[in-house]
Amino acid sequence: MIQTPYLLFLGDAPDALAAKVAQGIKDWRPELAVGQLRLEGCNADMGLADLTIDEAVKAGAKTMVIGVANRGGVISGSWKNVLKSALDAGLDLASGLHNHLNDEPELTALAQREGRMLHDVRVPSVSYPIANGKKRSGKRCLAVGSDCSVGKMYTALCMEREMRARGMKATFRATGQTGILVTGSGVPLDAVVADFMAGAIEHLTPDNEPDHWDLIEGQGSLFHPSYSGVTLALIHGGQPDALILCDEPNRPHMRGLPEYKAQSLELLRDTALTMAHIVNPECRVTGIALNTSAMGEAEAADYAARIEDQMGLPTVDPYRHGAARLVDALE
Amino acid sequence: MIQTPYLLFLGDAPDALAAKVAQGIKDWRPELAVGQLRLEGCNADMGLADLTIDEAVKAGAKTMVIGVANRGGVISGSWKNVLKSALDAGLDLASGLHNHLNDEPELTALAQREGRMLHDVRVPSVSYPIANGKKRSGKRCLAVGSDCSVGKMYTALCMEREMRARGMKATFRATGQTGILVTGSGVPLDAVVADFMAGAIEHLTPDNEPDHWDLIEGQGSLFHPSYSGVTLALIHGGQPDALILCDEPNRPHMRGLPEYKAQSLELLRDTALTMAHIVNPECRVTGIALNTSAMGEAEAADYAARIEDQMGLPTVDPYRHGAARLVDALE
């Protein structure tokens, strides 16, 4: 387990999107963040107190979380000095970077000497089984996206919050590095070996009480050629009872792929449902979650109403409007 | 590169299916197999000479290939003694097992001392990129299955043989351990990390001459909950121009999953094509390959005729009847 609370390291993040791990923690577990640490040139700001490492330790921080993607996948010299200072001052480190803290000899040597932990949350810590496809007790809801980064994690977290506020039994199940750092556990699905992807999701969402809901964090998209296999493993390992379609309106193309245009929500509904019915013939699409962060209030409301009319499904921006209607549809 | 020819180790294979790696080599590269080595209790037989290790060395063998799956994923004591004897006698070892020869300290120590090679073909030897989805030149045909182990590799190899006999440019592209041991190269897709699956297939099937065909070995099935994500990565990384539907009639259930019944060929056609059209709107289903090995001649011919009538597509057992009609449909 990763010790809390955290100091959020934003490094030299060129923009807010580069610091989306920190943003996720700030938005969903602000009580876990005692402050932020920014380097020269950082353009991201979580609105937290700017602390030095010593100040963070005094404020009770136990772990410094690397809340930012690193440029070119390299841990730079300026970063490394900060990471070493944190270890020296008594903090553990946690990271969801593709390159690992535990592959940096200077850091591992220092951590060992100081008795500190290096958490690479993108490294599977469990040897997952091959999926057996067996029906599990309890209920599961999965967010499926029209594209990558359209708000699947926020949707599942919004629904968990709403369900708990109603006294329902609900657990957000993290499948990516931000979700894992928000909740303290989960499966780093994009780093799991192909044959074990679906089995990892079965492991993540085990038998539960009949009225308990797992809210499974989606990954990728059935329509994104780079990551679609990960998405299908989530559907088949998750055996969802309910699917929420997630979309960010007006994307010019699929994320990172200028040649690929968005597909329709109707095709997303039909394709995801066909695949879900293989493992759970009772699965239904119960709602649509829009990421309207680029729209004004009126525009967002109009757009949601139009999609609701077009698709015949409760449609909201759960982060903006609340997830009540999505949860109503599950109840 | 793995040195040839091979001695095929069948171990204590409980049945022929357990030795399918050996069977694939025997069926497709019989000139590479000097003989077989079977332990007490082995129920598989390739029809090759039963040789001791010393006899195999005298017959020119350079590598002992583990041609059988190991029970419970453990390299047993009786196996290990044979593997050590092979190294002692001067043979390299090659394996497609999920657990690795190179993780066995006794074997690595002995191999190092004797100057022998341990080939784990299920370990990716390349750092694959994330798929970029860009269109490549040349043509690609992918075998997609109604289930695992229905004859996708044999279909692709039969088509390659037929196309080469006609003077067409064609390359079988291996994506599993048997295919890799048959051809000497390929991508062990089920062992690739999730984020890089589709990129590995792009890497395997690069730009080529406009009239060149890659025959891509399929894996898993869109309908098999344990492995479907691997299958979708093949479709999206492969960007196929043509799909061949592969089926073994009369399976009582999906392989290894008694709760899962077979889906229809119509659903396979529609689902695979929907997913292929994301990356290649021109993709077509051009034929159906049946594995009729459990049927008599007349029954097989009748069955193929019936499916051809039902689906309106050229339908053959390519291993039994030849792949001519499947290749005609590509030309």
XYZ file of C-alpha atoms in Angstrom:
662
model
C 0.000 0.000 0.000
C 1.070 3.538 -0.781
C 1.293 5.716 2.312
C -0.714 8.930 2.366
C -1.001 11.908 2.342
C 0.844 12.965 -0.786
C 2.994 15.811 -1.990
C 2.109 16.232 -5.698
C 5.161 16.746 -7.898
C 4.201 18.705 -11.022
C 7.739 19.022 -12.374
C 8.017 21.230 -15.435
C 4.576 20.304 -16.815
C 4.106 22.312 -20.028
C 0.323 22.443 -19.561
C -2.505 21.216 -17.353
C -3.090 18.078 -19.444
C 0.469 16.901 -18.822
C -0.321 16.925 -15.093
C -3.525 14.902 -15.361
C -2.431 12.396 -12.729
C -2.074 15.226 -10.206
C -5.350 16.736 -11.395
C -7.152 13.435 -10.814
C -5.884 13.204 -7.252
C -6.713 16.864 -6.584
C -10.229 16.473 -8.018
C -11.070 13.182 -6.300
C -9.006 12.913 -3.137
C -8.054 16.498 -2.269
C -7.729 15.416 1.381
C -4.789 13.235 0.294
C -2.773 16.143 -1.111
C -0.948 18.391 1.365
C 0.492 20.523 -1.410
C 2.241 20.732 -4.755
C 5.876 21.053 -5.825
C 6.566 22.866 -9.091
C 9.821 23.396 -10.950
C 10.919 26.328 -13.088
C 8.756 26.499 -16.218
C 5.801 24.606 -14.818
C 2.522 25.775 -16.376
C 0.204 23.523 -14.374
C -1.347 24.575 -11.080
C -3.613 22.469 -8.874
C -4.465 25.446 -6.677
C -2.725 23.741 -3.754
C -0.097 25.267 -1.474
C 3.344 25.372 -3.100
C 5.564 23.518 -0.624
C 9.214 22.674 -0.420
C 10.011 19.085 0.419
C 10.801 20.002 4.019
C 7.553 21.922 4.365
C 5.653 18.948 2.946
C 7.261 16.595 5.447
C 6.325 18.963 8.264
C 2.756 19.025 6.910
C 2.663 15.231 7.274
C 3.304 14.085 3.690
C 4.427 10.465 3.452
C 4.805 10.007 -0.307
C 5.730 12.274 -3.185
C 3.602 11.373 -6.202
C 4.910 12.135 -9.672
C 1.757 13.715 -10.978
C 3.028 14.628 -14.414
C 4.083 12.856 -17.606
C 7.774 13.173 -18.411
C 8.861 14.564 -21.765
C 10.193 11.920 -24.099
C 9.850 9.258 -21.449
C 13.109 10.265 -19.755
C 13.575 11.116 -16.065
C 15.640 14.268 -16.469
C 18.532 15.368 -14.299
C 16.533 18.178 -12.697
C 13.758 15.757 -11.796
C 16.190 13.253 -10.382
C 17.680 15.778 -7.976
C 14.228 16.502 -6.586
C 13.372 12.809 -6.302
C 16.594 12.162 -4.410
C 15.933 15.091 -2.074
C 12.492 13.669 -1.331
C 13.952 10.264 -0.447
C 16.592 11.978 1.705
C 13.892 13.890 3.557
C 11.985 10.707 4.367
C 9.341 10.543 1.644
C 8.457 7.478 -0.408
C 7.973 7.962 -4.164
C 5.074 6.835 -6.352
C 4.931 7.031 -10.130
C 2.768 5.914 -13.034
C 5.424 6.690 -15.642
C 6.129 4.146 -18.383
C 9.792 4.145 -17.357
C 10.201 2.981 -13.827
C 11.668 4.446 -10.673
C 12.938 0.970 -9.868
C 15.022 0.984 -13.052
C 17.019 4.024 -11.843
C 20.061 2.730 -9.934
C 20.652 6.030 -8.103
C 17.097 6.017 -6.788
C 16.976 2.341 -5.834
C 20.314 2.585 -4.002
C 19.214 5.651 -2.091
C 15.783 4.207 -1.274
C 17.362 1.027 0.032
C 19.818 2.941 2.184
C 17.100 5.189 3.624
C 14.475 2.460 3.983
C 12.103 4.204 1.582
C 9.640 2.699 -0.924
C 9.554 3.272 -4.702
C 6.064 2.531 -6.039
C 5.783 2.023 -9.801
C 2.033 1.725 -10.083
C 2.263 0.918 -13.791
C 4.030 -2.355 -12.998
C 1.619 -5.218 -12.290
C 2.344 -6.431 -8.775
C 0.275 -9.594 -9.143
C 0.623 -12.593 -11.451
C -2.841 -12.489 -13.005
C -4.645 -15.622 -14.157
C -6.054 -16.289 -17.612
C -9.744 -15.350 -17.570
C -12.120 -18.224 -16.866
C -15.280 -16.412 -17.946
C -17.277 -17.634 -14.964
C -20.265 -15.619 -13.792
C -19.593 -13.670 -10.578
C -22.096 -12.441 -8.019
C -22.695 -8.709 -7.640
C -23.206 -6.086 -10.348
C -20.750 -4.316 -12.623
C -20.926 -1.112 -14.623
C -18.285 -0.257 -17.229
C -17.603 3.078 -18.913
C -16.831 2.614 -22.639
C -15.515 5.503 -24.673
C -15.857 6.779 -28.207
C -12.142 7.585 -27.899
C -9.300 7.721 -25.370
C -9.364 10.437 -22.667
C -13.045 11.316 -22.960
C -13.886 11.121 -19.252
C -14.363 7.427 -18.465
C -12.547 7.612 -15.119
C -14.347 10.758 -14.005
C -17.668 9.185 -14.973
C -17.048 6.096 -12.853
C -15.829 8.194 -9.908
C -18.845 10.515 -10.151
C -21.151 7.510 -10.115
C -19.374 5.962 -7.131
C -19.727 9.209 -5.173
C -23.428 9.508 -6.020
C -24.124 5.869 -5.170
C -22.353 6.096 -1.823
C -24.252 9.283 -1.018
C -27.426 7.273 -1.557
C -26.193 4.504 0.718
C -25.677 2.090 -2.164
C -22.788 -0.378 -2.118
C -20.354 0.774 -4.780
C -16.627 0.492 -5.472
C -14.642 2.306 -8.122
C -12.211 -0.162 -9.732
C -9.105 1.520 -11.106
C -7.483 0.236 -14.308
C -4.993 3.051 -14.976
C -2.244 4.860 -13.125
C -4.286 7.889 -12.086
C -7.123 5.737 -10.812
C -4.669 3.582 -8.886
C -3.108 6.638 -7.234
C -6.562 8.004 -6.422
C -7.773 4.808 -4.783
C -4.510 3.177 -3.680
C -5.098 -0.035 -5.635
C -6.145 -1.426 -9.013
C -4.814 -3.048 -12.167
C -2.424 -1.139 -14.491
C -4.134 -2.783 -17.457
C -2.092 -1.242 -20.248
C 1.027 -2.828 -18.743
C -0.427 -6.336 -18.354
C 0.733 -9.078 -20.743
C -1.841 -9.734 -23.484
C -2.945 -13.217 -22.426
C -3.786 -12.046 -18.910
C -5.704 -8.824 -19.576
C -9.209 -10.211 -19.147
C -8.078 -12.351 -16.215
C -6.702 -9.244 -14.509
C -10.123 -7.614 -14.742
C -11.844 -10.712 -13.357
C -9.349 -10.530 -10.483
C -10.127 -6.831 -9.969
C -13.905 -7.336 -9.813
C -14.463 -10.526 -7.817
C -17.640 -12.045 -6.400
C -19.491 -9.559 -4.250
C -22.810 -8.959 -2.515
C -25.786 -9.186 -4.890
C -26.573 -5.480 -4.536
C -22.971 -4.273 -4.764
C -21.836 -2.387 -7.867
C -18.310 -2.259 -9.226
C -17.775 0.912 -11.248
C -15.022 -0.169 -13.604
C -12.721 2.467 -15.056
C -12.638 2.128 -18.842
C -9.512 2.312 -21.008
C -9.008 3.206 -24.655
C -11.869 2.652 -27.084
C -13.127 -0.168 -29.300
C -12.588 2.323 -32.129
C -9.033 3.399 -31.272
C -6.689 1.172 -33.307
C -3.792 1.515 -30.870
C -5.646 0.389 -27.737
C -8.882 -1.349 -28.775
C -7.680 -4.752 -27.588
C -7.375 -3.411 -24.051
C -10.949 -2.122 -24.229
C -12.341 -5.453 -25.390
C -10.507 -7.273 -22.599
C -12.228 -4.910 -20.139
C -15.638 -5.770 -21.565
C -15.005 -9.515 -21.547
C -13.208 -9.636 -18.204
C -15.630 -7.224 -16.570
C -18.845 -8.998 -17.655
C -20.733 -5.740 -17.221
C -24.434 -5.584 -16.391
C -24.506 -1.950 -17.492
C -22.513 0.123 -19.953
C -22.176 3.909 -19.920
C -21.176 5.439 -23.258
C -18.614 8.227 -22.793
C -17.964 10.906 -25.366
C -16.257 14.260 -25.747
C -18.163 16.173 -28.407
C -16.498 17.854 -31.369
C -13.176 16.068 -31.391
C -11.633 16.662 -34.803
C -10.218 13.128 -34.889
C -9.351 10.136 -32.691
C -6.738 11.007 -30.089
C -3.273 11.050 -31.659
C -4.530 9.707 -35.021
C -5.392 12.491 -37.501
C -6.467 9.923 -40.139
C -9.209 8.515 -37.927
C -12.515 10.320 -37.559
C -14.928 9.751 -34.689
C -17.511 6.997 -35.087
C -21.167 7.480 -34.176
C -22.585 6.864 -30.709
C -25.028 4.430 -32.326
C -22.141 2.300 -33.606
C -20.455 2.493 -30.212
C -23.670 1.362 -28.499
C -24.234 -1.531 -30.911
C -20.638 -2.747 -31.020
C -20.039 -2.557 -27.280
C -23.328 -4.292 -26.601
C -22.642 -7.084 -29.095
C -19.327 -7.762 -27.375
C -20.814 -7.495 -23.866
C -23.601 -9.935 -24.722
C -21.002 -12.631 -25.348
C -20.261 -12.671 -21.622
C -23.532 -11.305 -20.212
C -26.696 -11.525 -22.316
C -28.482 -9.263 -19.808
C -26.119 -6.329 -20.263
C -27.748 -3.017 -21.221
C -26.549 0.438 -22.145
C -28.032 2.581 -19.403
C -26.759 6.088 -20.040
C -24.425 8.497 -21.776
C -21.738 10.620 -20.108
C -20.458 13.656 -21.974
C -17.302 15.606 -21.258
C -18.536 19.151 -21.959
C -15.612 20.947 -20.340
C -14.990 22.906 -23.560
C -18.576 24.253 -23.649
C -20.466 26.996 -21.848
C -23.356 26.144 -19.535
C -26.163 26.675 -22.020
C -24.338 24.958 -24.845
C -23.593 21.947 -22.659
C -27.202 21.623 -21.543
C -28.495 21.944 -25.110
C -26.026 19.426 -26.405
C -26.881 16.875 -23.721
C -30.588 17.295 -24.417
C -30.026 16.769 -28.104
C -28.006 13.568 -27.562
C -30.595 12.322 -25.086
C -33.268 12.811 -27.717
C -31.183 11.189 -30.434
C -30.188 8.125 -28.395
C -33.146 7.698 -26.039
C -30.848 7.359 -23.015
C -30.233 9.528 -19.932
C -27.443 11.891 -20.974
C -25.435 14.137 -18.662
C -22.008 15.538 -18.041
C -21.589 13.766 -14.687
C -18.788 16.037 -13.483
C -20.776 19.148 -14.329
C -24.388 18.068 -13.763
C -23.910 15.226 -11.297
C -24.351 11.507 -11.937
C -27.824 11.220 -10.383
C -29.584 10.329 -13.611
C -26.959 7.733 -14.528
C -27.398 6.143 -11.097
C -31.200 6.318 -11.330
C -30.925 4.197 -14.452
C -28.982 1.512 -12.570
C -31.405 1.367 -9.645
C 18.172 -17.648 -35.067
C 17.244 -21.144 -33.904
C 19.503 -23.826 -35.324
C 17.871 -26.675 -37.242
C 17.071 -29.545 -37.590
C 15.032 -30.288 -34.488
C 14.393 -33.155 -32.137
C 10.734 -32.801 -31.081
C 10.198 -33.363 -27.360
C 6.629 -34.609 -26.733
C 7.090 -35.178 -22.997
C 4.128 -36.832 -21.314
C 1.536 -35.218 -23.598
C -1.866 -36.541 -22.498
C -3.269 -36.258 -26.032
C -2.408 -35.097 -29.528
C -3.787 -31.585 -28.943
C -1.338 -31.022 -26.083
C 1.474 -31.557 -28.596
C 0.203 -29.110 -31.167
C 3.496 -27.247 -31.411
C 5.204 -30.488 -32.474
C 2.303 -31.302 -34.805
C 2.623 -27.927 -36.504
C 6.323 -28.415 -37.173
C 5.735 -31.992 -38.388
C 2.921 -30.876 -40.709
C 4.610 -27.767 -42.140
C 8.355 -28.301 -41.900
C 8.784 -32.100 -41.686
C 12.268 -31.715 -43.142
C 13.231 -29.872 -39.936
C 12.337 -32.797 -37.611
C 14.804 -35.689 -37.324
C 12.654 -37.511 -34.789
C 10.596 -37.371 -31.608
C 11.327 -38.026 -27.927
C 8.481 -39.312 -25.779
C 8.314 -39.960 -22.038
C 6.351 -42.610 -20.142
C 2.629 -41.922 -20.470
C 2.854 -39.907 -23.689
C -0.270 -40.318 -25.809
C 0.834 -38.142 -28.725
C 2.674 -39.528 -31.762
C 3.960 -37.507 -34.725
C 4.741 -40.679 -36.685
C 8.424 -39.758 -36.548
C 11.274 -42.054 -35.441
C 11.483 -42.355 -31.651
C 15.041 -41.278 -30.864
C 17.135 -41.019 -27.743
C 19.024 -37.781 -27.320
C 22.260 -39.422 -28.446
C 20.584 -40.887 -31.519
C 19.140 -37.487 -32.359
C 22.561 -35.862 -32.089
C 23.992 -38.524 -34.401
C 21.123 -37.839 -36.830
C 22.226 -34.209 -36.960
C 19.750 -32.539 -34.593
C 20.899 -29.119 -33.368
C 17.983 -28.054 -31.167
C 15.467 -29.896 -29.026
C 12.098 -28.182 -29.362
C 9.603 -28.520 -26.526
C 6.648 -29.431 -28.680
C 4.118 -29.879 -25.908
C 2.304 -27.754 -23.338
C 3.273 -28.429 -19.735
C 0.601 -29.309 -17.214
C -0.134 -26.519 -14.779
C 2.574 -24.370 -16.293
C 5.321 -26.101 -14.314
C 8.484 -27.643 -15.769
C 8.392 -30.949 -13.882
C 11.370 -32.805 -12.500
C 11.151 -35.534 -15.140
C 11.159 -32.940 -17.901
C 14.058 -31.087 -16.395
C 16.252 -34.166 -16.388
C 15.633 -34.635 -20.097
C 16.301 -30.975 -20.846
C 19.594 -31.139 -18.946
C 20.590 -34.286 -20.793
C 19.910 -32.552 -24.091
C 22.124 -29.603 -23.133
C 24.817 -32.038 -21.954
C 24.695 -33.829 -25.280
C 25.175 -30.605 -27.233
C 21.659 -29.582 -28.187
C 20.186 -26.111 -27.830
C 16.658 -25.853 -26.418
C 13.673 -23.970 -27.832
C 10.355 -23.491 -26.081
C 7.109 -21.622 -26.440
C 5.996 -22.301 -22.867
C 4.587 -19.494 -20.779
C 7.190 -20.164 -18.112
C 10.641 -19.663 -19.480
C 13.693 -21.833 -19.856
C 15.733 -18.759 -19.014
C 14.019 -18.520 -15.626
C 15.288 -21.982 -14.599
C 18.636 -21.491 -12.838
C 19.740 -25.097 -13.375
C 19.176 -24.807 -17.108
C 20.748 -21.388 -17.534
C 23.831 -22.423 -15.553
C 24.255 -25.596 -17.568
C 23.630 -23.853 -20.892
C 26.201 -21.198 -20.045
C 28.779 -23.778 -19.053
C 28.209 -25.838 -22.203
C 27.876 -22.860 -24.542
C 24.334 -23.798 -25.520
C 21.366 -21.533 -26.356
C 17.988 -21.407 -24.585
C 15.352 -19.938 -26.942
C 12.128 -18.768 -25.314
C 10.135 -17.888 -28.406
C 7.263 -16.599 -26.277
C 9.428 -13.745 -25.003
C 9.244 -10.674 -27.238
C 12.747 -9.903 -28.453
C 11.826 -6.454 -29.753
C 10.539 -3.333 -27.998
C 7.386 -2.778 -30.062
C 5.947 0.689 -30.665
C 2.409 1.839 -29.920
C 0.354 1.451 -33.103
C 0.105 4.571 -35.259
C -2.746 3.312 -37.458
C -1.137 4.567 -40.659
C -2.032 2.886 -43.953
C 0.719 0.592 -45.284
C 1.335 -0.484 -48.876
C 0.788 -4.126 -49.876
C -2.136 -6.406 -49.047
C -3.005 -8.304 -45.875
C -5.242 -11.265 -45.177
C -6.152 -12.264 -41.625
C -7.708 -15.497 -40.388
C -10.336 -14.837 -37.691
C -11.780 -17.703 -35.705
C -15.101 -18.610 -34.156
C -12.989 -19.968 -31.277
C -9.386 -20.717 -30.293
C -7.596 -23.614 -32.016
C -9.940 -23.929 -34.989
C -7.271 -23.927 -37.706
C -6.307 -20.294 -38.236
C -2.578 -21.020 -38.523
C -3.093 -23.957 -40.868
C -5.394 -21.844 -43.027
C -2.803 -19.097 -43.411
C -0.006 -21.604 -44.117
C -2.162 -23.452 -46.693
C -2.889 -20.165 -48.428
C 0.771 -19.149 -48.439
C 1.719 -22.487 -50.023
C -0.979 -22.176 -52.695
C -0.085 -18.573 -53.481
C 3.596 -19.332 -53.808
C 2.786 -22.292 -56.063
C 0.977 -19.816 -58.300
C 3.931 -17.451 -58.297
C 2.170 -14.892 -56.143
C 4.095 -12.851 -53.567
C 2.992 -14.095 -50.164
C 4.435 -14.275 -46.638
C 2.991 -16.135 -43.674
C 3.308 -13.901 -40.585
C 3.532 -15.878 -37.374
C 1.919 -14.532 -34.210
C 2.204 -17.589 -31.935
C 4.861 -19.950 -30.701
C 4.151 -22.740 -33.184
C 4.152 -20.371 -36.115
C 7.402 -18.828 -34.907
C 9.034 -22.250 -34.605
C 7.732 -23.198 -38.072
C 9.005 -20.042 -39.781
C 11.857 -18.974 -37.518
C 10.441 -15.519 -36.803
C 7.297 -13.620 -35.812
C 5.642 -11.890 -32.880
C 4.639 -13.875 -29.754
C 1.529 -11.734 -29.479
C 0.012 -13.285 -26.370
C 3.162 -12.334 -24.452
C 3.281 -8.696 -25.600
C 2.331 -5.974 -23.105
C -1.220 -4.727 -23.709
C -0.386 -1.216 -24.909
C 1.900 -2.534 -27.640
C -0.157 -5.390 -29.147
C -1.446 -3.563 -32.203
C 1.921 -1.884 -32.701
C 3.606 -5.287 -32.713
C 1.345 -6.374 -35.582
C 2.064 -3.196 -37.528
C 5.754 -3.980 -37.021
C 5.211 -7.571 -38.235
C 3.419 -6.555 -41.434
C 5.262 -3.496 -42.743
C 4.996 -1.673 -46.068
C 5.436 -4.056 -48.962
C 5.044 -4.312 -52.746
C 1.515 -3.465 -53.913
C 0.823 -7.049 -55.055
C 2.374 -8.726 -51.994
C 0.096 -10.472 -49.500
C 0.814 -10.986 -45.828
C -1.064 -14.018 -44.515
C -1.413 -13.127 -40.848
C -1.822 -15.927 -38.346
C -4.875 -15.269 -36.199
C -5.056 -15.694 -32.428
C -7.963 -16.349 -30.101
C -11.420 -15.218 -31.128
C -13.505 -12.078 -30.755
C -15.947 -14.386 -28.962
C -13.494 -16.030 -26.535
C -13.616 -14.004 -23.291
C -10.094 -14.965 -22.235
C -8.301 -13.835 -25.399
C -10.623 -11.563 -27.390
C -8.505 -8.475 -26.780
C -5.581 -10.125 -28.556
C -7.824 -10.864 -31.537
C -9.029 -7.279 -31.799
C -5.449 -5.984 -31.651
C -4.676 -8.267 -34.614
C -7.547 -6.819 -36.617
C -6.637 -3.226 -35.797
C -2.875 -3.659 -36.126
C -3.159 -5.820 -39.234
C -5.497 -3.509 -41.185
C -6.629 -6.496 -43.251
C -7.915 -6.196 -46.813
C -9.415 -9.675 -46.562
C -10.726 -11.794 -43.710
C -11.103 -15.577 -43.741
C -13.583 -16.941 -41.198
C -12.274 -20.098 -39.520
C -14.475 -22.633 -37.765
C -14.391 -26.139 -36.395
C -17.923 -27.533 -36.666
C -19.748 -29.184 -33.794
C -17.732 -27.904 -30.869
C -19.844 -28.451 -27.769
C -18.619 -25.152 -26.277
C -15.874 -22.521 -26.535
C -12.449 -23.960 -25.836
C -11.908 -24.387 -22.099
C -15.178 -22.612 -21.206
C -18.125 -25.019 -20.786
C -20.508 -22.126 -20.046
C -19.912 -20.519 -23.447
C -21.643 -21.833 -26.552
C -20.451 -21.168 -30.072
C -21.711 -18.025 -31.811
C -22.985 -18.041 -35.388
C -20.762 -17.520 -38.416
C -23.048 -14.650 -39.396
C -22.261 -12.852 -36.134
C -18.565 -13.559 -36.591
C -18.677 -12.120 -40.112
C -20.551 -8.996 -39.045
C -18.543 -8.316 -35.895
C -15.134 -8.890 -37.445
C -16.041 -6.749 -40.430
C -17.349 -3.908 -38.265
C -14.064 -3.853 -36.385
C -11.953 -4.182 -39.556
C -13.783 -1.301 -41.229
C -12.525 1.024 -38.490
C -9.025 0.662 -39.909
C -9.780 -0.343 -43.519
C -13.189 0.508 -45.011
C -12.360 -1.661 -48.049
C -11.929 -4.865 -46.058
C -14.087 -7.824 -47.157
C -14.745 -11.336 -45.917
C -13.567 -13.483 -48.813
C -13.956 -17.072 -47.667
C -14.534 -19.628 -44.944
C -12.043 -22.257 -43.767
C -13.382 -25.266 -41.900
C -11.416 -27.703 -39.802
C -13.201 -30.960 -40.696
C -10.585 -33.296 -39.237
C -13.236 -35.017 -37.112
C -15.413 -35.844 -40.157
C -15.311 -38.438 -42.919
C -14.777 -37.390 -46.531
C -18.411 -37.309 -47.579
C -19.553 -35.633 -44.402
C -16.882 -32.953 -44.744
C -17.803 -32.229 -48.359
C -21.510 -32.051 -47.540
C -20.900 -29.803 -44.572
C -18.722 -27.386 -46.551
C -21.330 -27.227 -49.321
C -24.036 -26.449 -46.807
C -22.025 -23.629 -45.170
C -21.141 -22.251 -48.607
C -24.822 -22.123 -49.449
C -25.731 -20.585 -46.089
C -23.058 -17.887 -46.134
C -22.590 -17.244 -49.864
C -18.794 -17.493 -49.565
C -16.218 -19.987 -50.885
C -15.971 -22.622 -48.154
C -13.309 -25.327 -47.904
C -11.192 -27.241 -45.451
C -7.923 -25.856 -46.787
C -5.785 -28.599 -45.246
C -8.007 -31.320 -46.701
C -9.271 -29.804 -49.943
C -6.532 -27.276 -50.679
C -6.721 -23.487 -50.417
C -7.227 -22.846 -54.147
C -10.716 -21.427 -53.834
C -9.696 -19.158 -50.939
C -6.827 -17.821 -53.036
C -9.044 -17.435 -56.122
C -11.192 -15.115 -54.035
C -8.193 -12.895 -53.236
C -6.997 -12.660 -56.835
